[in-house]
Structure formats: C-alpha cells, structure tokens
Coordinates of C-alpha atoms in Angstrom, one line a residue:
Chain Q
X1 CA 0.0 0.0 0.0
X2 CA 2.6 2.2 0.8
X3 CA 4.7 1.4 -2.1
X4 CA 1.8 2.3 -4.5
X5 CA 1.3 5.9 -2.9
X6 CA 5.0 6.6 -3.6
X7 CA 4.4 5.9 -7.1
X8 CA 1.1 8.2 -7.9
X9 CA 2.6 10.8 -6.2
X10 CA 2.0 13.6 -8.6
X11 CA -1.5 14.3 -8.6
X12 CA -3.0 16.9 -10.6
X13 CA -5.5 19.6 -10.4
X14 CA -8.5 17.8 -10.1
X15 CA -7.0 14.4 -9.4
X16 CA -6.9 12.9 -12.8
X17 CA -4.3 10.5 -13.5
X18 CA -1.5 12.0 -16.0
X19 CA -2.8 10.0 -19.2
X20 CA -6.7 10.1 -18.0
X21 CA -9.0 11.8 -20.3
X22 CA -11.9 14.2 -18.0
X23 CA -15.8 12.6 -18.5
X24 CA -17.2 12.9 -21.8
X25 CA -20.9 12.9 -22.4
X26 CA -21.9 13.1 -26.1
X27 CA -25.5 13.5 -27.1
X28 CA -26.5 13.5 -31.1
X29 CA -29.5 14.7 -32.7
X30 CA -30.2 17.3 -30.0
X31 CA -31.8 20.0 -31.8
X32 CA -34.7 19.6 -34.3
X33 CA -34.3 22.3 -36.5
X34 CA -30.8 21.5 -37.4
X35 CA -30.3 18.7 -40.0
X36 CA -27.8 17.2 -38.1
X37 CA -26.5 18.3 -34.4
X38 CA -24.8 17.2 -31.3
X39 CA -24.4 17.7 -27.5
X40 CA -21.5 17.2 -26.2
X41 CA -19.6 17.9 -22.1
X42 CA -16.1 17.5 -21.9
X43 CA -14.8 18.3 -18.5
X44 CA -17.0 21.2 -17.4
X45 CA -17.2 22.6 -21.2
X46 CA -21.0 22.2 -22.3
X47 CA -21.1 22.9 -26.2
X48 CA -23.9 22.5 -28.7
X49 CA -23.0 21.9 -32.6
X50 CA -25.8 22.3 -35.4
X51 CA -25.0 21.2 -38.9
X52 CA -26.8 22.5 -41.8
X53 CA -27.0 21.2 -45.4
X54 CA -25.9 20.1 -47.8
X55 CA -27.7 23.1 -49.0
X56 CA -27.6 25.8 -51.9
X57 CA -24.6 28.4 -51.2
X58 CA -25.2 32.1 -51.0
X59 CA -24.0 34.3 -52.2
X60 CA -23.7 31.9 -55.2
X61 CA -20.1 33.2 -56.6
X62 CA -18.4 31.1 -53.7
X63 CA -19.9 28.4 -54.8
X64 CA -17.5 25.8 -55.9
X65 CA -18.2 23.9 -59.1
X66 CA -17.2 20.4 -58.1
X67 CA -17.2 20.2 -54.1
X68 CA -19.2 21.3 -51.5
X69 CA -17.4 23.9 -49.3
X70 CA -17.7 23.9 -45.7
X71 CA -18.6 26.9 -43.5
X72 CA -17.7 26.5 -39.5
X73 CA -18.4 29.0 -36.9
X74 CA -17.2 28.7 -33.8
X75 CA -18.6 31.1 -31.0
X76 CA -18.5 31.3 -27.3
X77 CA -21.6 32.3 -25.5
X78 CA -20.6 35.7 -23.5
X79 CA -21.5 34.2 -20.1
X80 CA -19.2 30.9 -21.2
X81 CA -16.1 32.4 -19.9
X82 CA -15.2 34.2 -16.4
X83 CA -15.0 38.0 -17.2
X84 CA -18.0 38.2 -19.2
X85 CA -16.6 38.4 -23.1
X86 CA -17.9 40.2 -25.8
X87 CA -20.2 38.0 -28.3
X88 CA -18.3 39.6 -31.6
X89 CA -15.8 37.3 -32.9
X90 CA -12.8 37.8 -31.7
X91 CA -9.2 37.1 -33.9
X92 CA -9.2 33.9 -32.0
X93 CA -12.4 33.1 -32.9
X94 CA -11.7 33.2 -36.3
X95 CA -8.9 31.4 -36.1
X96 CA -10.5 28.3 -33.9
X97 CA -13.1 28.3 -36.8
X98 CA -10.7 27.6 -39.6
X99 CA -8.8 25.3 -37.9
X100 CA -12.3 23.4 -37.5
X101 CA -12.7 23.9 -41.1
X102 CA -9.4 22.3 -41.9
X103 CA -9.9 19.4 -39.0
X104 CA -12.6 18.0 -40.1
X105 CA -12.6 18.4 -43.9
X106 CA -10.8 15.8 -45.0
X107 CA -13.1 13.1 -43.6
X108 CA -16.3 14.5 -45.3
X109 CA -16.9 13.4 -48.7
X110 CA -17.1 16.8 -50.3
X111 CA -17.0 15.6 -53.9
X112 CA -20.8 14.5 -53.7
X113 CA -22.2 17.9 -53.1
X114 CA -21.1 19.9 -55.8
X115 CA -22.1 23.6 -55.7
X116 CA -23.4 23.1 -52.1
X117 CA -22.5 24.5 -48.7
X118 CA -22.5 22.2 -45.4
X119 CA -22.5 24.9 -42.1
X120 CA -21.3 23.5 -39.1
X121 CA -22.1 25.8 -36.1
X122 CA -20.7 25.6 -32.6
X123 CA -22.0 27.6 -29.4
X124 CA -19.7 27.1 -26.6
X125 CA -22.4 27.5 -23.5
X126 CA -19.7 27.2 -21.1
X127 CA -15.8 26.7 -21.6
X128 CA -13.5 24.7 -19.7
X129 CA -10.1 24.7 -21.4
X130 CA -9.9 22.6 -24.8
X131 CA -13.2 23.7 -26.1
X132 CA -11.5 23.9 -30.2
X133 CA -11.0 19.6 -29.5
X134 CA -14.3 19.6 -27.8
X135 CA -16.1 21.1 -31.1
X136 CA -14.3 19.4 -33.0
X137 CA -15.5 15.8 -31.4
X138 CA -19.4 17.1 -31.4
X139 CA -19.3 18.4 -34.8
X140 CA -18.0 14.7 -36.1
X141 CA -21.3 13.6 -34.1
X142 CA -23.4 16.2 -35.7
X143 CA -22.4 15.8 -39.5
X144 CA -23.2 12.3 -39.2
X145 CA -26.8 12.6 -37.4
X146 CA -26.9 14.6 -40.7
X147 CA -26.0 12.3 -42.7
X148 CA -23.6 13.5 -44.4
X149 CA -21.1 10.7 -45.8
X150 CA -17.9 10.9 -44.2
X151 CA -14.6 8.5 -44.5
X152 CA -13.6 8.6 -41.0
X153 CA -14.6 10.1 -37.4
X154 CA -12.5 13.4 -36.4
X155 CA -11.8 12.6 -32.8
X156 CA -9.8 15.2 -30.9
X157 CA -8.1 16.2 -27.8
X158 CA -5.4 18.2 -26.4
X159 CA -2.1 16.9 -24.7
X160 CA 0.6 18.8 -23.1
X161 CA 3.2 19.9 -20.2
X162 CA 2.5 21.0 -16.8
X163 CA 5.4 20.7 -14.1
X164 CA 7.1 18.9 -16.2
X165 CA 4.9 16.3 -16.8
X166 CA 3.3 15.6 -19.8
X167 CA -0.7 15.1 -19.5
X168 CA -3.4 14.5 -21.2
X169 CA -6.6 16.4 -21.8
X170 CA -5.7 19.7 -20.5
X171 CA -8.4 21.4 -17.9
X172 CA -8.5 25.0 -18.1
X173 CA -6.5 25.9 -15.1
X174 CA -3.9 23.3 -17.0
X175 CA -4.4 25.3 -19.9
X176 CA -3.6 28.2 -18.7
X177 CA -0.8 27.3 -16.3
X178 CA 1.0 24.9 -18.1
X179 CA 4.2 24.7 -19.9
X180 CA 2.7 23.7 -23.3
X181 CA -0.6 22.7 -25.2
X182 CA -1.0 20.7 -28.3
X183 CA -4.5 19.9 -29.2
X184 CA -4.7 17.3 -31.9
X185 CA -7.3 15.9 -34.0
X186 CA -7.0 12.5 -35.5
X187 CA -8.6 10.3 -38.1
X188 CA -8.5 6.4 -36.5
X189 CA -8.7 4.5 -39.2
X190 CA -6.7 6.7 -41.9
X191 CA -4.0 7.4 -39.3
X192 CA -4.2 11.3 -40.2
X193 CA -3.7 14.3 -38.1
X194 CA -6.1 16.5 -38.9
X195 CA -5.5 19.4 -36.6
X196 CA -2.0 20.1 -34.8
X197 CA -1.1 23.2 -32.8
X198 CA 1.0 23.9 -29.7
X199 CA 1.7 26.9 -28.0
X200 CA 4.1 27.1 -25.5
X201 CA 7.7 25.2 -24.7
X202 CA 8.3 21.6 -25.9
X203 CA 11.2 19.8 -26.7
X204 CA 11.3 18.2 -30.1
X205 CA 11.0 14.5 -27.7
X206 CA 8.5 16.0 -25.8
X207 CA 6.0 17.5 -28.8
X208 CA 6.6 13.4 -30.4
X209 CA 5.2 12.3 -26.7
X210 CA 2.4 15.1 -26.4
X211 CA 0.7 14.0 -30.1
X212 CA 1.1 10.3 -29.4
X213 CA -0.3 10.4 -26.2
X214 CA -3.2 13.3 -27.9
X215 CA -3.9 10.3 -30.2
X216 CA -4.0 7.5 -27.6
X217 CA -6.7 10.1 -26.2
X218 CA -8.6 10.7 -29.6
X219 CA -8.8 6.6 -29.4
X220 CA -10.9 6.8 -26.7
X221 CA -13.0 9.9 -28.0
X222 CA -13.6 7.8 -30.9
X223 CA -15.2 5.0 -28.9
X224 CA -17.4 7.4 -27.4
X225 CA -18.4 8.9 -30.5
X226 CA -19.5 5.5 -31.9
X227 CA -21.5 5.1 -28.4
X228 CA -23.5 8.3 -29.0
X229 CA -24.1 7.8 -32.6
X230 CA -25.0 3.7 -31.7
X231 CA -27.8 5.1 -29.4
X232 CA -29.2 7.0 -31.7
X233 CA -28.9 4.8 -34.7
X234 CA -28.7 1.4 -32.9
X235 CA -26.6 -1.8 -34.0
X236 CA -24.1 -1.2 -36.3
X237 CA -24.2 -3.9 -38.9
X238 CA -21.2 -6.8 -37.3
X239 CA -23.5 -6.6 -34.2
X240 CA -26.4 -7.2 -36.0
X241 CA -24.0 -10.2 -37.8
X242 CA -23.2 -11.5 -34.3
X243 CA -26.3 -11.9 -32.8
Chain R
X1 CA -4.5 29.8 -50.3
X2 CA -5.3 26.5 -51.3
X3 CA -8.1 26.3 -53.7
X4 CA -8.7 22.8 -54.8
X5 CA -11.9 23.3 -56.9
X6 CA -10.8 26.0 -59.2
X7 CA -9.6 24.5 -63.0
X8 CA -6.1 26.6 -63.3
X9 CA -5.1 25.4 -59.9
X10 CA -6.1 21.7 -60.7
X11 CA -3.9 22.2 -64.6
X12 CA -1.2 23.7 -62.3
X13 CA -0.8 20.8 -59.4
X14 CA -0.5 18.4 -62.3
X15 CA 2.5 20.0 -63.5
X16 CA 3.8 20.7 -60.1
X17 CA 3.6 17.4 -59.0
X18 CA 5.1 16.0 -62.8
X19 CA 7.9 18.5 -61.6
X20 CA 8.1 16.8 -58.2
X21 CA 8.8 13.7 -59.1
X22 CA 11.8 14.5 -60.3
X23 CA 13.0 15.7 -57.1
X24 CA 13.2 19.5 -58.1
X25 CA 10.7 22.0 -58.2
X26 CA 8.8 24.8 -60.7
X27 CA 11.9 27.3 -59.9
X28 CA 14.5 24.3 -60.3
X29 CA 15.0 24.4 -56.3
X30 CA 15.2 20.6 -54.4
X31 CA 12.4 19.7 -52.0
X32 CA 14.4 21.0 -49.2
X33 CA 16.3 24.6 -50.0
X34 CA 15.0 27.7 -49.4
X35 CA 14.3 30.9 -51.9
X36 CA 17.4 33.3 -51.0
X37 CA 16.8 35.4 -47.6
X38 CA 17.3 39.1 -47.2
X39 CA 17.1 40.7 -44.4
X40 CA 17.2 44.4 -43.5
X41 CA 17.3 46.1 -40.4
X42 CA 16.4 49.6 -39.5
X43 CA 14.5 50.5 -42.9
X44 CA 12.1 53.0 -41.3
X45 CA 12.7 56.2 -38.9
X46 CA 8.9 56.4 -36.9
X47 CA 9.1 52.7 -35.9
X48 CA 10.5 52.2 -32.6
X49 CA 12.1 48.9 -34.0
X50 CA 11.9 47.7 -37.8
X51 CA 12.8 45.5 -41.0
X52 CA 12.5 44.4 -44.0
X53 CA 12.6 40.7 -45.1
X54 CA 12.6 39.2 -49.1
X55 CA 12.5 35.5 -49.2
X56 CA 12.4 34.7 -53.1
X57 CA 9.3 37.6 -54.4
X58 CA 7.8 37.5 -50.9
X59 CA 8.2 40.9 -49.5
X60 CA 7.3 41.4 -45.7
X61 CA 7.8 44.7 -44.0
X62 CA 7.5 44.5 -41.0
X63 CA 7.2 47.8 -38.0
X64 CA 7.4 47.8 -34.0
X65 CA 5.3 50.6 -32.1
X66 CA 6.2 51.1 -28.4
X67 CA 4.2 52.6 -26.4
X68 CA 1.4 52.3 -22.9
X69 CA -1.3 51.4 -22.3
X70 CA -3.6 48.9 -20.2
X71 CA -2.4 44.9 -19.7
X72 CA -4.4 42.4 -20.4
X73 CA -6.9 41.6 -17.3
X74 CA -5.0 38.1 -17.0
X75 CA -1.5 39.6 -16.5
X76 CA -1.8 43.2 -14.8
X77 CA 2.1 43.2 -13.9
X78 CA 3.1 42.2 -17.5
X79 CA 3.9 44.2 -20.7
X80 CA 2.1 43.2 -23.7
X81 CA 3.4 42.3 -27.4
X82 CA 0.3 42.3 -30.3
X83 CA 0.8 40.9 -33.7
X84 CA -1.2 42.5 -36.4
X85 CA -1.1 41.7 -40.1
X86 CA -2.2 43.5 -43.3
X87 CA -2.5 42.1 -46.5
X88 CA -1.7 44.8 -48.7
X89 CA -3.9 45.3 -51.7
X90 CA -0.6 45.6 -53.5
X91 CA 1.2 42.7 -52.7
X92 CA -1.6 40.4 -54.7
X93 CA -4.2 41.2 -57.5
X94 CA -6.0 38.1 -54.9
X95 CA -5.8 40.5 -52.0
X96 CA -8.7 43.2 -51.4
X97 CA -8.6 46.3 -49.0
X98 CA -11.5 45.8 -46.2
X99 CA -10.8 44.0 -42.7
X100 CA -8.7 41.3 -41.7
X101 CA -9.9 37.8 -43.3
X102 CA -8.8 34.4 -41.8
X103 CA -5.6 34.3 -43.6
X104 CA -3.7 37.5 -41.9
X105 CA -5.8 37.2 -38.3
X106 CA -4.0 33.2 -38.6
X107 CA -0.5 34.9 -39.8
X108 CA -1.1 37.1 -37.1
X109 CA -1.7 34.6 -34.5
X110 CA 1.0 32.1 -35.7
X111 CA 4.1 34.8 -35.7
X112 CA 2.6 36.3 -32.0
X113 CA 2.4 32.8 -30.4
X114 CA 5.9 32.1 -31.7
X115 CA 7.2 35.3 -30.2
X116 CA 5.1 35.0 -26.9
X117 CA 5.7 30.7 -26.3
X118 CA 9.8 31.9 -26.6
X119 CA 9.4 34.8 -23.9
X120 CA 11.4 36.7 -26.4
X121 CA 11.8 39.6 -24.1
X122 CA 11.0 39.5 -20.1
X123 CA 7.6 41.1 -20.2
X124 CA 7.8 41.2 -16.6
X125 CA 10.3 43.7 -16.4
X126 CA 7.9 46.1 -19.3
X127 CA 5.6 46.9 -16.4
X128 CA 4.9 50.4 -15.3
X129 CA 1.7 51.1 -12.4
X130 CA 1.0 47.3 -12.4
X131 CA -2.7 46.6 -13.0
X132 CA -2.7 50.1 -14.9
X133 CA 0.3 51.2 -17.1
X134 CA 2.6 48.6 -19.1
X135 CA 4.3 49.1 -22.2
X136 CA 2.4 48.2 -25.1
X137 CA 4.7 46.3 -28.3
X138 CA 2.8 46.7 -31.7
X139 CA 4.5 44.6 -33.9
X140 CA 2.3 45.7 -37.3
X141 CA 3.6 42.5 -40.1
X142 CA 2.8 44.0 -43.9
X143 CA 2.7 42.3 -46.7
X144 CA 3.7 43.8 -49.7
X145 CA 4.1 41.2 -52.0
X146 CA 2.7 37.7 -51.7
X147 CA 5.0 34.7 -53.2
X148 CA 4.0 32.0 -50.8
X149 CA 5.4 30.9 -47.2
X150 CA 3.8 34.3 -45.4
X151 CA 4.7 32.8 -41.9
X152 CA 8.1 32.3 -42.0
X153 CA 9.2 35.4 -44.0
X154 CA 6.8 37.5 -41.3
X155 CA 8.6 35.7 -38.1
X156 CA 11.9 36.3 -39.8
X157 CA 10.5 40.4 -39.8
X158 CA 9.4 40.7 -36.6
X159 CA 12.5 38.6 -34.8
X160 CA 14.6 41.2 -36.6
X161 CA 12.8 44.3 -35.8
X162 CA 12.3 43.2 -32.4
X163 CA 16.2 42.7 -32.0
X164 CA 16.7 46.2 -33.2
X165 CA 14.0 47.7 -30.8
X166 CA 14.4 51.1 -28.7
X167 CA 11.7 51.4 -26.3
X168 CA 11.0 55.1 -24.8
X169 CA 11.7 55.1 -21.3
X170 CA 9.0 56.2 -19.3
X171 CA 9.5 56.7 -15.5
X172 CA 6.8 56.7 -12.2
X173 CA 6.8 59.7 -10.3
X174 CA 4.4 59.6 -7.4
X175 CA 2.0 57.9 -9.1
X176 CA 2.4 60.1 -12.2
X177 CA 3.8 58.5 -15.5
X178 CA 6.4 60.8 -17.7
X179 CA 8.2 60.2 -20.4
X180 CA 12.0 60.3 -20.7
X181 CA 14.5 61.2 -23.3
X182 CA 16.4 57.7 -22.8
X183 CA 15.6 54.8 -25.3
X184 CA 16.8 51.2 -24.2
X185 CA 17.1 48.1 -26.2
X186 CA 14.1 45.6 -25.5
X187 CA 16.9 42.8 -24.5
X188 CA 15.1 40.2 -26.6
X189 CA 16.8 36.6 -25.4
X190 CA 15.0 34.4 -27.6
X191 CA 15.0 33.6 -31.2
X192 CA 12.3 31.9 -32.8
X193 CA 12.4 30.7 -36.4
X194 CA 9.3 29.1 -37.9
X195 CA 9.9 26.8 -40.6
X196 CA 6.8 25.7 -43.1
X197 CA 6.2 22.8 -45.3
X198 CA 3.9 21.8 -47.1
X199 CA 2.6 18.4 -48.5
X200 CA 1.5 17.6 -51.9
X201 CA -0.2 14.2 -52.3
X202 CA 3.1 12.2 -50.6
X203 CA 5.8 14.7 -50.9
X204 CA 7.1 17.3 -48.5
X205 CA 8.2 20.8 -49.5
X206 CA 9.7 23.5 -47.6
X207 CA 9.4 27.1 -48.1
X208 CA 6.3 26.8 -50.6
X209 CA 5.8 29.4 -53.2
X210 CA 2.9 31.1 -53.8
X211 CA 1.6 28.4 -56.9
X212 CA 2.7 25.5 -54.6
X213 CA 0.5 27.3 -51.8
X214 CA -2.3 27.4 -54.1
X215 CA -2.3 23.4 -54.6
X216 CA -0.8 21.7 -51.7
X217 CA -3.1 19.3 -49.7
X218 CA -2.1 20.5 -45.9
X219 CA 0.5 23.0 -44.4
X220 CA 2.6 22.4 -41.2
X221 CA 4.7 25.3 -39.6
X222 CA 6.8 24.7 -36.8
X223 CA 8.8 27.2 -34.8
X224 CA 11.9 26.5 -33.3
X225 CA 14.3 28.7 -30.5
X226 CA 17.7 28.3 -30.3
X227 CA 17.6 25.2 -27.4
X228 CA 16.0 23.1 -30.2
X229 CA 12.8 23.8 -28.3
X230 CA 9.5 24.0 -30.5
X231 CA 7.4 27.4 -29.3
X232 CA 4.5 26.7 -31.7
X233 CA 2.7 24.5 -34.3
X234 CA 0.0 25.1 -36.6
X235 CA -1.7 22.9 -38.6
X236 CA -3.3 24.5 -41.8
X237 CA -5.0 22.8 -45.2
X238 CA -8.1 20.6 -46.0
X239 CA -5.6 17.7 -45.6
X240 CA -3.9 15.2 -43.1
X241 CA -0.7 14.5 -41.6
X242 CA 0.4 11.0 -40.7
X243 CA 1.9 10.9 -37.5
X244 CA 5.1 10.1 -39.4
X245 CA 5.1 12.8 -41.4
X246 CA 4.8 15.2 -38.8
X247 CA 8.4 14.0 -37.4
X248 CA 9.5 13.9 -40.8
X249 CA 9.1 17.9 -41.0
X250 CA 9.7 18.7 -37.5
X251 CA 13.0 17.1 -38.2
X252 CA 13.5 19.2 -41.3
X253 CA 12.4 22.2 -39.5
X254 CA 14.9 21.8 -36.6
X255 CA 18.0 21.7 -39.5
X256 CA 15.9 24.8 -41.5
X257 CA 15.4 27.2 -38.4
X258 CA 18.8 27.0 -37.5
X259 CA 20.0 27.9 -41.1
X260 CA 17.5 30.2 -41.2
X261 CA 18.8 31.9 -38.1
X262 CA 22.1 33.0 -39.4
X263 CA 20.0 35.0 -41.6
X264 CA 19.8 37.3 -38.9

C-alpha cells in the first residue's frame, strides 16, 4: 500500500491520473431544427454543434463547381467564460473556426455535393479549457446525425506539459498554467492528423510524446463517439452479424 | 491559399507534381532549399524597432510601435506584445482592402504565439503602475508582395525588428507616469524561427511558393528557438498528416530554423 502511494505521487489539479481523459458525455440529434446536431460535455465545457445542409450556397459566386465547401463558426456564448466576453468574434475566434474547417474536412466526402454549402455551427455555453478539440469531437457527431457521408470520425483532444509532466486532456486551469498545449485531432482509421497546434515550450521528444499520447486520447474519443451515434442509430451492422 | 476546386489550380498541381517527381521544383529548387533570404534592419525612422525581409518575391515589412497602455486583465504586472497583419492590396491582385480575413488574423496569430511561447523579451520587467500602465509592443507585419510561405518570411521580420528595438523610457513619479529622453534596447533573449512545409499528395516541401500554396493538400509550420525547443505549431489545409510525417518535418524544421537563423 505504501509502495503504491510513492508511485502516484504527482497528482493533478482535479486528481486525474497523467494520461486520464476528463468525463465525456456526447449527445447526437439534440436540436430539431438543425439537420444534423450534437451535444457534447467534456470536463465542465457544455457545447452545442448544429449542422446544416448540404444546402444551396449564397452568395452563389463562392460556390465551388465540383465540391461542396464547408462553412464552420465557432462562438463562445458571452457568459461561457469568467470575465463576461464580448459575443463579436474575436481574432481567436476566427482562427478556432478555420482550424475546425481544416480538422474536419478531410473526412467528409465533399466531392458529392457539388455547388453546395455544409455549415457547421458551434455555441460554446460554457468553456473549460480545450473547447476547439471539444467542437471538434461534437461536430463529427453532428455531421453524421446529418448524414452527411464521411470516411472517417475526427476525434480530438489536447495533450501537453505541466510541471514537467506531460498530460493528457488539459483542464483550463492546466491550460492556462501549463508549460505547453498541443490539441490534436485524428482520423483512426486513416491514421491522419487533422489538426496540430501547440503553444508554448516543448522539446522536439516531448511535442513526439504530447501527439502520441493526444492520439492515444482521440482513441478513446472515438469509442465514445460510436456510443453516442450507436444510441441514436442502434446496432451497427457486425453486431447485427453477431447476434 | 489552397483552392482545390478552381480549374487553373487543378492544370497547375498536375505540372507541379510532374515537376516533383523528379525531385526538383517549378523554380529548379530541391524539396528542401529555401528561396534566398534578405534581411534588413532599420529600414524605417517612426518605428521604434523595424525590418524588412525578401525571401524569393515575398516581401514582408514589417514595424514595431512602443508605447502604454492597459495589460491584459490576466496579466496586470506584464507588458504586452500584439501581432497585427495586413495584407496589402498591393502585394496580390487576390488581396482586397477591407478588414482582416482568416488568412492574416491566422499569420497574425502564428508569428505572435511564436514570439510570446519563446518569452522573447522579459515582459515582466515592461511593467509600469502594475494593473494600470505597461508598455504596449505593436509589432504591425505588412505584406507587400505575396509569393507563398507568409509565416516564416513574417517571423523572420518581426525577430529582426524586435532585435533592433528602442523602447522610450517612461518613469513613475508619485503615481504620475512621464516620459524620458532615454531609449533602451528591449533585450530580446530568444529567437524563434518558424519553418513551413507543405505536402502535396506524398511529398514534403519546404518554403512553398505562392503556386505550390495554391495546390498543396495541408501546411505544417513549426517554430523553433535556439535550445531546439518548439514554441508553436499550426496545422493548416483541408488535408492530413500521418503521425510520421509530422516527425519527418519537425525534423527538417529543426536543420531549417537553425539555417535560417544565421540570416539574422
């Protein structure tokens, strides 16, 4: 007994172990006027994702002639944060919502919708550090409830350094403390990262251990994903098979 | 850049990638070189801190602005460095006056967190009525002329005006702030250097031009200080990296930055 406290010794904010991911809940088809649309809580973030479309672009010049395009939004809700923050986009903002773009565009068939527009909208009710991974995890939900035909799930999640350990699934007061954050975004069965950005101080070893241990992470996202999407949609087709 | 859908772009990436497998590139550069570096110091009078840097036909010019003003609620005893980036209407018959679209607010972002993960400066010691008064760094990135790889010729600007720097010194007197007639160096201790790639179908290129920009599947930059320590990433591009090819380029981008830094 004594021997096993030695080794946990470092314990972090909120008592997680270094590699533990914080308690996901993931809800889809959570709002009816949205064709497609997703609940999800990640740690104490509570964000909703609506998908609409395929559906005719406007203005029509932006259009593309042989894909769809995608159009993401990502907002935070001005009570989400502590100070209250202004609901204009900010340059972050902006930013979150083309990485979002570029996360989860490669795993959506956009070659079926010519001419059309899919919008993917995320409110961030409330924010708890690593809200960009958490969208990014309900909007995969979301475009499926729509469904949209994708070749992969996006699954994401953020690893990085605090006291010199590296950890996964960064809480805010990690977030904001901590030596370094790398949120990644990953594609399970195509083995791609779709998303990849770090702020902070890493060693080139240490950035190699952050997104392997991100991806370990977006394994387990993925699983929950399936689980939210089996609810609504029941047995996939081996369990039907099996039984 | 990248626009997948249009018909001279798709034309183009053919050739570009015919070129490719040859090893070499459009401009008869290997996967791996650079476009020649220039880099200018001092180029402006008004600017606190300035420079000028041309790598290949990409033109960035870049200007540092010192002054006060209020911290940021999070850090009340810290002075505070913004990035700001204009695309010129001249630098690109693609790039139209009006405000900031995603591409300069992310060049923007990618050049500040660079600057900001390094600690360039001590931002502690910029701090004037804590709470109240700081120093204010503007670093103001303009573009004016767009061949490709944006990031790394605007990190290259601002490292180099930074470095160059004379802040006003402004001293406290019973609660009163005045200005001085000393200028000091900012004491920047850090250099970052961001290196980009990007990927087209299987290959890796470094320092992309502005047609290669305009095809390529995904982007990866990665900035690098001195220690070999990486201060940020970003991920750009409707593509995806395999985990391997992420070590792949931040393996070229530890060799690059460090070339890159003798630039300087």
């Amino acid at each position: 007994m004594s021997s096993r406290k030695k080794k946990t010794k470092f314990k972090r904010y909120d008592g997680r172990e270094t590699n533990e991911l914080r308690p996901i809940k993931i809800e889809s088809g959570v709002l009816p006027n949205a064709d497609g649309s997703a609940y999800i809580e990640m740690g104490r973030n509570k964000i909703l994702v609506g998908v609409f479309g395929p559906r005719e672009m406007h203005p029509k010049r932006f259009a593309k002639p042989n894909m769809a395009s995608i159009r993401c939004r990502y907002h935070m809700a001005p009570f989400s944060t502590d100070p209250r923050r202004s609901p204009a986009p900010s340059r972050r903002d902006n930013e979150i919502s083309m990485v979002m773009r570029y996360a989860l565009e490669p795993a959506i068939f956009l070659e079926r919708y010519p001419k059309s527009v899919i919008d993917i909208y995320a409110e961030i009710l409330e924010a708890d550090g690593g809200t960009r991974t958490a969208c990014i995890n309900a909007a995969t939900v979301a475009l499926v409830d729509a469904g949209i035909p994708m070749r992969d799930l996006v699954a994401s999640c953020a690893a990085g350094k605090m006291d010199e350990k590296i950890i996964l699934d960064l809480g805010d007061y990690e977030d904001k403390e901590g030596q370094a954050d790398v949120p990644v975004a990953y594609m399970p069965k195509l083995g791609k990262v779709t998303l990849l950005q770090m702020d902070g101080i890493l060693s080139t070893d240490e950035l190699e251990q952050c997104i392997s241990l991100a991806i370990d992470g977006c394994m387990q996202i993925y699983e929950i994903q399936r689980e939210a999407l089996k609810k609504k949609y029941g047995l996939t087709e081996e369990e039907v098979e099996e039984k | 850049m990248s626009s997948r859908h249009n018909i001279v772009s798709r034309l183009k990436r053919k050739k570009i990638k015919e070129v490719i497998t040859s090893g070499k590139r459009m401009d008869g550069r290997s996967l791996e070189d650079y476009r020649e570096i220039v880099v200018k110091t001092g180029v402006l009078e008004k600017a606190e801190g300035s420079a000028e840097v041309l790598l290949g036909n990409t033109r960035v010019l870049v200007g540092v602005k010192i002054g006060i003003g209020h911290p940021f609620e999070d850090t009340p005893d810290k002075g505070v460095l913004m990035c700001n980036a204009e695309f010129t209407p001249i630098a690109s018959p693609n790039f139209e006056p009006g405000p900031p679209r995603e591409q300069s607010i992310e060049l923007a972002r990618v050049v500040d967190r660079g600057l900001r993960s390094a600690e360039i400066v001590d931002f502690s010691k910029l701090s004037l009525i804590p709470g109240k008064q700081v120093y204010l760094i503007h670093v103001d990135l303009y573009v004016l002329n767009y061949d490709g790889n944006l990031i790394d010729a605007s990190a290259l600007a601002a490292i180099a005006a930074l470095k160059v720097a004379k802040r006003p010194v402004y001293k406290v007197e019973e609660g009163e702030i005045k200005l001085t007639k000393r200028k000091q160096s900012l004491k920047v201790r850090k250099t970052p250097v961001a290196v980009t790639l990007v990927k087209i179908d299987d290959t890796l290129l470094v320092d992309p031009s502005a047609d290669e920009e305009e095809v390529m599947d995904a982007r990866l930059t990665v900035t690098l200080d001195e220690d070999e320590n990486v201060c940020a990433i970003q991920k750009s591009g409707s593509e995806g990296f395999t985990p391997d090819e992420i070590k792949k380029c931040i393996k070229i981008a530890l060799e690059k930055a460090a070339e890159n830094r003798q630039k300087l």
